[in-house]
Coordinates of C-alpha atoms in Angstrom, one line a residue:
M1 CA 25.3 41.8 11.4
F2 CA 23.2 39.2 13.1
M3 CA 19.8 39.9 11.4
D4 CA 19.4 36.4 10.0
T5 CA 19.8 35.0 13.5
L6 CA 16.8 37.1 14.6
Y7 CA 14.6 35.0 12.3
L8 CA 14.8 32.4 15.0
F9 CA 14.2 34.5 18.1
D10 CA 12.1 37.6 18.5
K11 CA 13.7 39.1 21.5
F12 CA 16.9 39.2 23.5
L13 CA 16.8 37.5 26.8
K14 CA 19.7 38.1 29.1
P15 CA 21.4 35.0 30.7
P16 CA 21.4 34.6 34.5
F17 CA 23.8 36.6 36.5
F18 CA 25.9 33.5 37.5
L19 CA 26.7 32.9 33.8
F20 CA 27.7 36.5 33.2
A21 CA 30.0 36.2 36.2
Y22 CA 31.5 33.0 34.9
I23 CA 31.9 34.6 31.4
A24 CA 33.7 37.5 32.9
Y25 CA 36.1 35.2 34.7
I26 CA 36.8 33.2 31.6
M27 CA 37.4 36.3 29.5
A28 CA 39.7 37.7 32.1
C29 CA 41.8 34.5 31.9
S30 CA 41.6 34.2 28.1
K31 CA 45.1 35.5 27.5
I32 CA 46.5 32.8 29.7
F33 CA 44.4 30.0 28.4
S34 CA 43.9 31.3 24.9
G35 CA 45.0 28.0 23.3
D36 CA 42.2 26.1 25.0
L37 CA 39.5 28.7 25.1
P38 CA 37.5 27.6 22.0
E39 CA 37.4 24.0 23.3
L40 CA 36.5 25.2 26.8
M41 CA 33.7 27.4 25.6
H42 CA 32.3 24.7 23.3
E43 CA 32.0 22.4 26.4
I44 CA 30.3 25.1 28.4
L45 CA 27.7 25.9 25.7
Q46 CA 26.8 22.2 25.3
Y47 CA 25.1 22.5 28.7
F48 CA 22.7 25.1 27.2
R49 CA 22.0 23.3 23.9
N50 CA 18.2 23.2 24.7
D51 CA 18.1 26.7 26.3
Y52 CA 17.4 28.6 23.2
S53 CA 17.2 32.1 24.8
M54 CA 20.5 31.5 26.5
L55 CA 22.2 30.5 23.3
H56 CA 20.6 33.4 21.5
S57 CA 22.2 35.7 24.1
C58 CA 25.6 34.1 23.6
I59 CA 25.7 35.1 19.9
F60 CA 26.0 38.8 20.9
V61 CA 29.1 38.3 23.2
N62 CA 31.8 38.1 20.5
R63 CA 32.7 36.3 17.3
L64 CA 33.9 33.2 19.0
W65 CA 30.8 32.7 21.0
C66 CA 28.7 33.4 18.0
R67 CA 30.5 30.7 16.0
L68 CA 29.9 28.2 18.8
A69 CA 26.3 29.1 19.5
I70 CA 24.9 29.3 16.0
P71 CA 25.3 25.6 15.2
L72 CA 23.5 24.6 18.3
L73 CA 20.6 27.0 17.5
W74 CA 20.3 25.5 14.0
E75 CA 20.5 21.8 14.8
D76 CA 16.7 21.3 14.8
P77 CA 14.8 24.5 13.9
F78 CA 11.7 22.6 12.6
S79 CA 11.1 21.0 16.0
I80 CA 11.8 24.2 17.8
A81 CA 9.2 26.0 15.7
A82 CA 6.7 23.2 16.0
E83 CA 7.0 22.7 19.8
N84 CA 8.4 25.9 21.4
D85 CA 5.7 28.2 22.5
N86 CA 8.0 31.2 22.8
Y87 CA 9.2 30.9 19.2
Y88 CA 7.2 33.8 17.7
L89 CA 7.4 36.6 15.1
F90 CA 5.1 39.6 15.8
T91 CA 3.7 41.5 12.9
E92 CA 1.2 44.3 13.5
S93 CA -2.0 42.7 15.0
Y94 CA -0.9 39.2 13.9
K95 CA 1.2 36.8 15.9
H96 CA 2.7 33.9 14.0
K97 CA 5.2 31.3 15.0
N98 CA 8.5 32.3 13.3
Y99 CA 9.2 30.0 10.4
R100 CA 11.3 32.4 8.4
F101 CA 14.3 30.1 8.8
I102 CA 12.9 28.3 5.7
E103 CA 13.7 31.4 3.7
I104 CA 17.3 31.3 4.8
Y105 CA 17.5 27.6 3.8
L106 CA 16.1 28.4 0.3
H107 CA 18.2 31.5 -0.4
N108 CA 20.9 29.6 -2.3
L109 CA 18.8 27.7 -4.8
N110 CA 19.9 27.2 -8.4
E111 CA 18.1 28.9 -11.2
N112 CA 16.0 25.9 -12.2
D113 CA 14.6 25.6 -8.7
K114 CA 13.9 29.3 -8.4
T115 CA 12.0 29.2 -11.7
K116 CA 9.9 26.3 -10.4
L117 CA 9.1 28.1 -7.2
N118 CA 8.0 31.1 -9.3
E119 CA 5.6 28.8 -11.1
Y120 CA 4.1 27.9 -7.7
G121 CA 3.7 31.6 -6.9
I122 CA 6.7 32.2 -4.6
S123 CA 9.1 34.9 -5.7
E124 CA 12.8 34.6 -5.2
N125 CA 12.7 38.1 -3.8
L126 CA 11.4 36.5 -0.6
F127 CA 14.8 35.0 0.3
P128 CA 17.8 36.9 1.8
S129 CA 20.5 37.8 -0.7
N130 CA 23.2 36.5 1.6
T131 CA 23.8 34.9 5.0
L132 CA 26.6 34.9 7.5
F133 CA 26.8 31.1 7.9
N134 CA 26.1 28.0 5.9
Y135 CA 23.0 27.2 8.0
P136 CA 21.9 24.0 6.2
S137 CA 25.2 22.3 7.2
F138 CA 24.3 22.6 10.9
I139 CA 21.1 20.4 10.8
K140 CA 21.3 17.4 13.0
C141 CA 17.7 16.4 13.5
L142 CA 14.9 16.0 11.0
N143 CA 11.3 15.0 11.6
T144 CA 9.2 14.7 8.4
Q145 CA 6.0 15.7 10.1
N146 CA 7.6 18.8 11.6
I147 CA 9.0 19.8 8.3
S148 CA 5.6 19.5 6.6
F149 CA 4.0 21.4 9.3
S150 CA 6.6 24.2 9.2
I151 CA 6.2 24.5 5.5
E152 CA 2.4 24.8 5.7
E153 CA 2.7 27.5 8.4
W154 CA 5.3 29.4 6.4
V155 CA 3.2 29.4 3.2
E156 CA 0.2 30.6 5.2
I157 CA 2.3 33.4 6.7
V158 CA 3.6 34.4 3.3
R159 CA 0.0 34.4 1.9
A160 CA -1.5 36.3 4.8
S161 CA 1.4 38.9 4.6
A162 CA 1.0 39.4 0.9
I163 CA -2.8 39.8 1.3
K164 CA -2.3 42.4 4.1
G165 CA 0.3 44.2 2.0
Q166 CA 3.0 43.7 4.6
H167 CA 5.8 44.1 2.0
H168 CA 7.8 46.3 4.4
I169 CA 9.0 43.0 6.1
N170 CA 9.9 41.5 2.7
F171 CA 7.1 39.0 2.5
L172 CA 6.4 38.7 -1.2
I173 CA 4.3 36.2 -3.1
Q174 CA 3.1 36.1 -6.7
N175 CA 0.0 34.6 -8.4
T176 CA -2.2 34.7 -5.3
N177 CA -5.2 33.8 -7.5
S178 CA -3.7 30.4 -8.4
Q179 CA -5.6 27.2 -8.4
P180 CA -6.8 25.8 -5.0
N181 CA -4.0 23.2 -5.0
F182 CA -1.4 25.9 -5.0
D183 CA -0.5 25.3 -1.3
L184 CA -0.3 21.5 -1.7
N185 CA 1.9 21.7 -4.7
S186 CA 4.2 24.3 -3.3
R187 CA 4.6 22.5 0.0
R188 CA 5.5 19.3 -1.8
F189 CA 8.2 21.0 -3.9
I190 CA 9.6 22.9 -0.9
F191 CA 9.8 19.7 1.1
L192 CA 11.8 18.1 -1.7
L193 CA 14.0 21.2 -2.1
L194 CA 14.9 21.2 1.6
F195 CA 16.1 17.6 1.4
K196 CA 18.1 18.4 -1.7
I197 CA 19.7 21.3 0.2
F198 CA 20.6 19.2 3.2
I199 CA 22.0 16.4 1.0
R200 CA 24.0 18.9 -1.1
N201 CA 25.6 20.3 2.1
N202 CA 26.7 16.8 3.3
V203 CA 25.0 17.2 6.7
N204 CA 25.9 14.8 9.5
L205 CA 22.4 13.8 10.4
H206 CA 22.1 12.5 14.0
T207 CA 18.3 12.0 14.3
F208 CA 15.8 11.1 11.6
E209 CA 12.1 10.7 12.4
V210 CA 9.9 9.4 9.6
E211 CA 6.2 10.1 10.3
I212 CA 3.6 9.2 7.8
A213 CA 0.0 9.7 8.8
N214 CA -3.0 7.6 7.6
T215 CA -4.5 10.8 6.1
L216 CA -1.9 11.0 3.3
N217 CA -3.5 10.5 -0.1
T218 CA -1.9 8.7 -3.0
I219 CA -0.3 11.9 -4.4
E220 CA 1.3 12.7 -1.1
R221 CA 2.6 9.2 -0.7
E222 CA 4.2 9.5 -4.1
Y223 CA 5.7 12.8 -3.0
F224 CA 7.2 11.2 0.1
N225 CA 8.4 8.3 -2.0
S226 CA 10.3 10.8 -4.2
V227 CA 12.1 12.1 -1.1
F228 CA 13.1 8.6 -0.1
E229 CA 14.1 7.9 -3.7
L230 CA 16.4 10.9 -3.3
I231 CA 17.8 9.4 -0.1
L232 CA 18.4 6.0 -1.8
Q233 CA 20.4 7.8 -4.4
N234 CA 22.4 9.5 -1.6
P235 CA 22.7 6.8 1.1
T236 CA 25.5 8.7 3.0
F237 CA 22.7 11.2 4.1
I238 CA 21.4 8.6 6.6
G239 CA 24.6 6.6 7.0
N240 CA 25.5 8.1 10.4
I241 CA 22.2 8.5 12.1
K242 CA 22.1 7.5 15.8
N243 CA 18.3 7.9 16.5
L244 CA 15.7 6.5 14.1
K245 CA 11.9 6.8 14.6
L246 CA 9.6 5.0 12.1
F247 CA 5.9 5.9 12.6
C248 CA 3.2 4.9 10.2
N249 CA -0.6 5.2 10.9
G250 CA -2.1 2.9 8.3
Q251 CA -1.2 0.2 5.9
I252 CA 2.2 0.3 4.3
A253 CA 1.9 -0.1 0.6
D254 CA 5.5 0.3 -0.3
I255 CA 8.3 -0.9 2.0
T256 CA 11.2 0.6 -0.1
F257 CA 11.6 3.4 2.5
L258 CA 12.1 0.7 5.2
Q259 CA 14.6 -1.2 3.2
C260 CA 16.9 1.9 2.8
F261 CA 17.5 1.9 6.5
Y262 CA 18.8 -1.6 7.0
F263 CA 20.9 -1.4 3.8
N264 CA 22.5 1.9 4.7
C265 CA 22.4 2.3 8.5
N266 CA 24.3 0.2 11.1
S267 CA 25.2 2.8 13.8
I268 CA 21.7 3.4 15.3
S269 CA 21.6 3.5 19.1
S270 CA 17.9 4.5 19.6
L271 CA 15.2 2.9 17.6
Y272 CA 11.4 3.7 17.8
F273 CA 8.8 1.6 16.0
Q274 CA 5.3 3.0 16.1
F275 CA 3.0 1.2 13.6
S276 CA -0.7 1.5 14.2
G277 CA -3.7 0.5 12.2
N278 CA -3.7 -2.5 9.8
N279 CA 0.0 -3.3 9.4
D280 CA -0.1 -7.0 10.0
N281 CA 1.9 -8.2 7.0
K282 CA 5.0 -10.3 6.8
S283 CA 6.9 -7.9 4.5
T284 CA 6.8 -5.1 7.0
E285 CA 7.7 -7.3 9.9
Q286 CA 10.6 -8.8 8.0
C287 CA 11.9 -5.3 7.1
L288 CA 11.7 -4.1 10.7
S289 CA 13.5 -7.2 11.9
Q290 CA 16.2 -6.7 9.4
I291 CA 16.7 -3.1 10.7
I292 CA 17.2 -4.4 14.2
N293 CA 19.5 -7.2 13.2
S294 CA 21.6 -4.8 11.1
Q295 CA 22.6 -2.7 14.1
Q296 CA 25.9 -3.1 16.0
N297 CA 25.3 -0.6 18.8
L298 CA 21.6 -0.6 19.6
R299 CA 21.0 0.7 23.1
K300 CA 17.3 1.7 23.3
I301 CA 14.2 0.4 21.5
L302 CA 10.6 1.3 21.7
F303 CA 7.6 -0.8 20.5
E304 CA 4.4 1.3 20.2
D305 CA 0.9 0.2 19.1
N306 CA 2.2 -3.0 17.5
E307 CA 4.3 -5.8 19.0
Y308 CA 6.2 -6.8 15.8
P309 CA 9.1 -7.2 15.3
L310 CA 9.7 -8.0 19.0
N311 CA 10.7 -11.6 18.2
S312 CA 13.6 -10.3 16.2
L313 CA 15.4 -9.5 19.5
K314 CA 16.0 -13.2 19.9
N315 CA 19.6 -14.1 18.9
S316 CA 20.1 -10.5 17.6
N317 CA 23.3 -8.6 17.4
C318 CA 22.1 -6.3 20.3
S319 CA 22.1 -8.9 23.1
N320 CA 25.3 -7.2 24.5
T321 CA 24.3 -3.6 23.7
L322 CA 20.6 -3.1 24.4
K323 CA 20.0 -1.3 27.7
T324 CA 16.4 0.0 27.5
I325 CA 13.1 -1.4 26.1
I326 CA 9.9 0.6 26.1
F327 CA 6.5 -1.1 25.5
H328 CA 3.7 1.4 24.8
N329 CA 0.1 0.4 24.1
I330 CA 1.1 -3.1 23.3
N331 CA -1.2 -6.1 23.6
F332 CA 0.8 -9.1 24.8
R333 CA -1.9 -11.6 24.1
N334 CA 0.0 -13.3 21.2
I335 CA 3.5 -13.0 22.6
N336 CA 4.9 -16.1 24.3
T337 CA 8.7 -15.6 23.8
L338 CA 9.4 -12.9 26.4
K339 CA 11.2 -15.1 28.8
E340 CA 13.6 -16.3 26.1
I341 CA 14.1 -12.8 24.9
F342 CA 14.9 -11.3 28.3
E343 CA 17.2 -14.1 29.2
Q344 CA 19.3 -13.4 26.1
L345 CA 19.7 -9.6 26.8
N346 CA 22.8 -9.5 28.9
V347 CA 23.2 -5.7 29.7
L348 CA 19.5 -4.6 29.9
E349 CA 19.2 -1.9 32.5
S350 CA 15.5 -0.7 32.3
I351 CA 12.1 -1.9 31.0
H352 CA 9.2 0.4 30.7
I353 CA 5.6 -0.9 30.4
L354 CA 3.2 1.9 29.5
Y355 CA -0.6 1.3 29.2
C356 CA -0.2 -2.2 27.7
L357 CA -2.9 -4.9 27.6
S358 CA -2.9 -8.6 28.7
L359 CA -0.4 -7.9 31.5
N360 CA -1.3 -11.1 33.2
L361 CA 0.2 -13.0 30.2
I362 CA 3.5 -11.2 30.2
I363 CA 3.9 -11.3 34.0
K364 CA 3.5 -15.1 34.0
Q365 CA 6.5 -15.2 31.7
I366 CA 8.5 -12.6 33.5
I367 CA 8.4 -14.2 37.0
H368 CA 10.2 -17.2 35.6
I369 CA 13.2 -15.2 34.3
T370 CA 16.4 -16.2 36.1
K371 CA 17.9 -12.7 35.7
P372 CA 16.7 -9.6 37.6
F373 CA 13.7 -8.0 35.8
K374 CA 14.6 -4.3 35.9
L375 CA 11.1 -2.8 35.5
K376 CA 11.6 0.9 35.8
S377 CA 8.2 2.2 34.7
L378 CA 4.7 0.8 35.1
F379 CA 1.6 2.7 34.0
M380 CA -1.7 0.8 33.9
N381 CA -5.1 1.3 32.4
E382 CA -6.2 -2.3 32.7
T383 CA -7.1 -4.3 35.8
S384 CA -4.9 -7.3 36.3
Q385 CA -5.0 -10.2 38.8
I386 CA -3.7 -9.0 42.1
E387 CA -1.7 -12.2 42.6
T388 CA 0.3 -11.8 39.4
M389 CA 0.8 -8.1 40.2
Q390 CA 2.3 -9.1 43.6
S391 CA 4.7 -11.5 41.8
L392 CA 5.8 -8.7 39.5
L393 CA 6.4 -6.2 42.2
Q394 CA 8.2 -8.7 44.3
K395 CA 10.6 -9.3 41.4
S396 CA 11.0 -5.7 40.3
G397 CA 10.1 -3.5 43.3
D398 CA 13.7 -2.4 43.9
Y399 CA 13.9 -1.0 40.3
L400 CA 10.5 0.6 39.9
E401 CA 10.7 4.4 39.8
N402 CA 7.7 5.5 37.7
I403 CA 4.1 4.4 38.3
G404 CA 0.6 5.4 37.5
F405 CA -3.0 4.2 37.4
E406 CA -5.8 5.5 35.2
L407 CA -9.5 5.9 35.7
S408 CA -10.3 2.6 34.0
I409 CA -8.8 0.7 37.0
S410 CA -11.3 0.1 39.8
N411 CA -10.7 1.9 43.1
E412 CA -10.7 -1.5 44.9
M413 CA -7.8 -2.6 42.6
K414 CA -6.0 0.6 43.1
E415 CA -6.2 0.2 46.9
K416 CA -4.6 -3.2 46.7
L417 CA -1.9 -2.1 44.3
L418 CA -1.0 0.9 46.5
K419 CA -0.5 -1.4 49.5
L420 CA 1.8 -3.7 47.4
I421 CA 3.8 -0.8 46.0
K422 CA 4.2 0.7 49.4
K423 CA 5.5 -2.7 50.6
Y424 CA 7.9 -3.5 47.7
C425 CA 8.8 -0.1 46.1
T426 CA 10.7 2.6 48.0
K427 CA 12.4 4.5 45.1
I428 CA 9.4 6.0 43.4
K429 CA 10.2 9.3 41.5
F430 CA 7.1 9.7 39.3
F431 CA 3.7 9.1 40.8
K432 CA 0.5 9.6 38.7
L433 CA -2.7 9.3 40.7
H434 CA -5.9 9.5 38.6
G435 CA -9.3 8.5 39.7
Y436 CA -9.1 7.6 43.4
D437 CA -11.9 7.8 46.0
N438 CA -11.9 9.2 49.5
Q439 CA -10.8 5.9 51.0
N440 CA -7.8 4.8 49.0
I441 CA -6.5 8.4 48.7
Y442 CA -5.1 7.9 52.2
S443 CA -3.1 4.9 50.9
A444 CA -1.8 7.2 48.2
F445 CA -0.7 9.7 50.9
D446 CA 1.1 6.8 52.7
L447 CA 2.9 6.0 49.5
I448 CA 4.0 9.6 49.0
R449 CA 5.2 9.8 52.6
N450 CA 6.9 6.5 52.3
N451 CA 9.0 7.5 49.3
G452 CA 9.9 10.9 50.8
Q453 CA 12.6 12.9 49.0
N454 CA 12.8 10.4 46.2
L455 CA 9.6 11.8 44.7
N456 CA 10.2 14.3 42.0
Y457 CA 7.0 14.2 39.8
I458 CA 3.4 14.0 41.1
S459 CA 0.3 14.2 39.0
I460 CA -3.1 14.2 40.7
N461 CA -6.4 14.2 38.9
F462 CA -9.6 13.4 40.9
C463 CA -12.1 15.2 38.7
K464 CA -14.3 14.3 35.8
F465 CA -14.1 17.7 34.1
L466 CA -17.0 17.3 31.7
V467 CA -19.4 15.8 34.2
Y468 CA -21.5 18.2 36.3
D469 CA -24.2 16.0 37.9
H470 CA -24.9 16.7 41.6
H471 CA -23.4 13.4 42.9
R472 CA -20.2 13.9 40.9
L473 CA -19.8 17.5 42.1
S474 CA -20.2 16.4 45.7
D475 CA -17.5 13.7 45.2
D476 CA -15.2 16.2 43.5
N477 CA -15.6 18.7 46.3
E478 CA -14.9 16.1 49.0
L479 CA -11.9 14.5 47.3
S480 CA -10.3 17.8 46.3
S481 CA -10.7 19.1 49.9
I482 CA -9.1 16.0 51.4
I483 CA -6.2 16.3 49.0
L484 CA -5.5 20.0 49.6
Q485 CA -5.9 19.6 53.3
N486 CA -3.4 16.7 53.6
L487 CA -0.9 16.8 50.7
G488 CA 1.1 19.9 51.5
Q489 CA 2.7 18.6 54.7
I490 CA 3.9 15.4 53.1
L491 CA 5.6 16.8 50.0
P492 CA 9.4 16.6 49.6
F493 CA 11.4 19.8 49.9
R494 CA 11.7 20.1 46.1
L495 CA 9.6 18.9 43.2
E496 CA 10.4 19.1 39.6
Y497 CA 6.7 18.8 38.7
L498 CA 3.3 19.0 40.4
N499 CA 0.0 18.7 38.5
L500 CA -3.2 19.3 40.5
S501 CA -6.4 18.8 38.6
L502 CA -9.1 19.4 41.2
K503 CA -12.3 21.2 42.2
I504 CA -10.6 23.9 44.2
N505 CA -11.9 26.0 47.1
T506 CA -9.7 28.9 48.0
S507 CA -9.8 28.0 51.7
D508 CA -8.4 24.5 51.0
L509 CA -5.9 25.9 48.5
E510 CA -4.6 28.3 51.2
V511 CA -4.2 25.4 53.6
F512 CA -2.2 23.5 51.0
L513 CA 0.0 26.4 50.1
K514 CA 0.8 27.1 53.8
N515 CA 1.6 23.5 54.6
S516 CA 3.9 23.2 51.5
K517 CA 5.7 26.5 52.2
N518 CA 9.0 24.7 52.4
T519 CA 8.6 23.0 49.1
F520 CA 10.0 24.5 45.9
I521 CA 8.2 23.4 42.7
N522 CA 9.9 23.9 39.4
K523 CA 6.7 23.4 37.4
L524 CA 3.3 23.8 39.0
L525 CA 0.2 23.1 37.0
I526 CA -3.3 23.7 38.3
R527 CA -6.5 22.7 36.5
N528 CA -9.5 24.0 38.4
K529 CA -13.1 22.6 37.8
M530 CA -15.3 25.7 37.9
L531 CA -18.9 26.4 38.9
I532 CA -20.8 29.6 38.5
D533 CA -20.2 30.5 42.1
S534 CA -16.6 29.4 42.2
E535 CA -14.1 31.7 43.9
D536 CA -11.1 33.3 42.2
I537 CA -8.0 31.4 43.2
L538 CA -5.5 33.8 41.6
P539 CA -5.2 36.2 44.7
C540 CA -4.2 33.2 46.8
I541 CA -1.7 32.1 44.2
K542 CA -0.2 35.5 44.0
K543 CA 0.1 35.7 47.8
Y544 CA 1.7 32.3 48.5
I545 CA 3.3 31.4 45.2
M546 CA 4.2 34.6 43.3
K547 CA 5.4 36.8 46.1
E548 CA 7.3 34.0 47.9
K549 CA 8.9 32.9 44.6
R550 CA 8.3 29.2 45.2
V551 CA 7.7 28.2 41.5
K552 CA 9.7 28.7 38.3
Y553 CA 7.1 27.7 35.7
L554 CA 3.3 28.1 36.3
A555 CA 0.2 27.0 34.3
I556 CA -3.4 27.6 35.5
E557 CA -6.4 26.4 33.5
E558 CA -10.0 26.9 34.6
V559 CA -12.6 24.6 33.1
F560 CA -16.3 25.3 33.1
L561 CA -18.4 22.8 31.2
D562 CA -16.5 22.5 27.9
K563 CA -14.9 25.9 28.1
R564 CA -11.2 26.4 29.1
E565 CA -9.6 29.6 30.2
E566 CA -5.9 30.0 30.7
L567 CA -3.9 32.3 32.9
Y568 CA -1.5 32.5 30.0
A569 CA -4.1 34.4 28.0
C570 CA -4.1 37.2 30.6
K571 CA -1.1 39.2 29.4
N572 CA -1.0 41.7 32.3
E573 CA -1.0 38.8 34.8
V574 CA 1.7 37.0 32.9
K575 CA 3.8 40.2 33.0
E576 CA 3.3 40.5 36.7
F577 CA 4.4 37.0 37.4
K578 CA 7.4 37.5 35.1
S579 CA 8.5 40.4 37.3
Y580 CA 8.8 37.8 40.1
N581 CA 10.8 35.5 37.8
I582 CA 7.9 33.1 37.3
E583 CA 7.2 32.1 33.7
V584 CA 3.5 31.4 32.9
H585 CA 2.8 28.9 30.1
Y586 CA -0.2 27.1 28.6
F587 CA -1.3 24.1 30.7
D588 CA -0.9 21.6 27.8
D589 CA 2.7 22.9 27.2
L590 CA 3.8 22.0 30.7
D591 CA 1.6 18.9 31.1
I592 CA 3.8 15.8 31.0
Q593 CA 2.7 13.0 28.6
V594 CA 4.0 9.7 30.1
C595 CA 5.3 8.2 26.9
D596 CA 7.2 11.4 25.9
F597 CA 8.6 11.6 29.4
I598 CA 9.9 8.0 29.4
K599 CA 11.3 8.4 25.9
G600 CA 13.2 11.4 27.0
M601 CA 14.9 9.6 29.8
D602 CA 18.6 8.7 29.4

């Protein structure tokens, strides 16, 4: 009955016991509260909307639960497939990410579209004859890059399966000896078909992310333009979107696709502009400004790689709605209106500055603002004047929660900044420490100790992993030993995230694990710089982490020269950790990227 739902998830994972107990209680009371049960269950399942294994379990409870869980599972399958490491389909000796939901979307094509797909070499026999639900109607989030990537992966799976003769799982393809452009043409057409299907089903799109890379050739740009032409013909498709991301890496030749948003969307609450490369033209800036000014309820905006259309915030309609601004990789050298802009934003609650340049220029404007400057995040990769930094921290210290300094900042500057942060900032939650020395590391310890239980995310990297000269190895050994010998006893009782990228000796690691025995770490990441005579740290991890169940998610990566080995690749070890309720993942899957972390904040 539920075979089509299995296209999304390859195995059944039981929910935690506490949920089963709560489920039993609700079902026992269902006769009394039967009138409110659907609404009650809907509210409960909303808490698990990103826990896909949990939702998958719920579809097997009863029909009601299935009807409530299925829409949540199908809100954004393209992103789940592109980002979720556990989203797999196993076939014989091959392991592919499961993209068969595309077949479900395409099963109800008209005869003309089926004929066209046959011309591209894809048989209609590939698609299921019927489905239990109208799955396209559930879509809430679309990312053009994820759609393209999912289609590419699906076509490759179909091709590989046909070549291997795996027809027993209903993978069929025709004309495998077509021209080399077979994949490109078929991907384009399937991309267009998917948008037709979504539009035909009158989806209520919540998030739309348009990503166009610089590598797209003229034909592909025309293909994307055909999709946007379809959207222009059906403006209600984007009429209710709340989150819009516009990313373009390269020159924008046609701004029609930008115009469609300010003509047809006025309910956007989150707006992300990421325009890199040579985009310095008045038409693009004008279109982006019009998008901003057309919004009535804009609450969050991100400027990435290019500062325009920042000036459009002056006298805009969002002065009484905008609560969050994120600047990522912006050069402030040509911006002189920040004081005026911030003075006009009446309900602004948080500002995030991530790896921006010419900070001295922006700070000189900020310190003259009459309102509080609610700087919540500051991540730096450029040395600034210490006097201006002190002025900034004096004005924003009570608000600052997320900080970090990269290798490009001198150790002398980091030492001075640490002292200022310790003096003015007592609510730090995210602390990223990269590239310190054996002197200012103690100032970093003081900062961790000073913020105590507020700290929830710590990332420490004191190694240059591709450098193996004698002097560097000596520094790595000394710094790593100091950290492991001193860090454990000053950690808070609970951490959401701890990333240790060090040159690890097992004796130092054991000291750290003993000293931190009272700290539970939800996500622990260890990247170990290896030498030929390096010791195996896994027995120590098993003794103090696995058997004491102090971690929920674990990633360990060992780096020797340019080679990387992951604990996740050791399936027997992964299974053993799983028996202790510890999930092992790839290091990069758990590693927090600052911009993504800040964008994901409420």
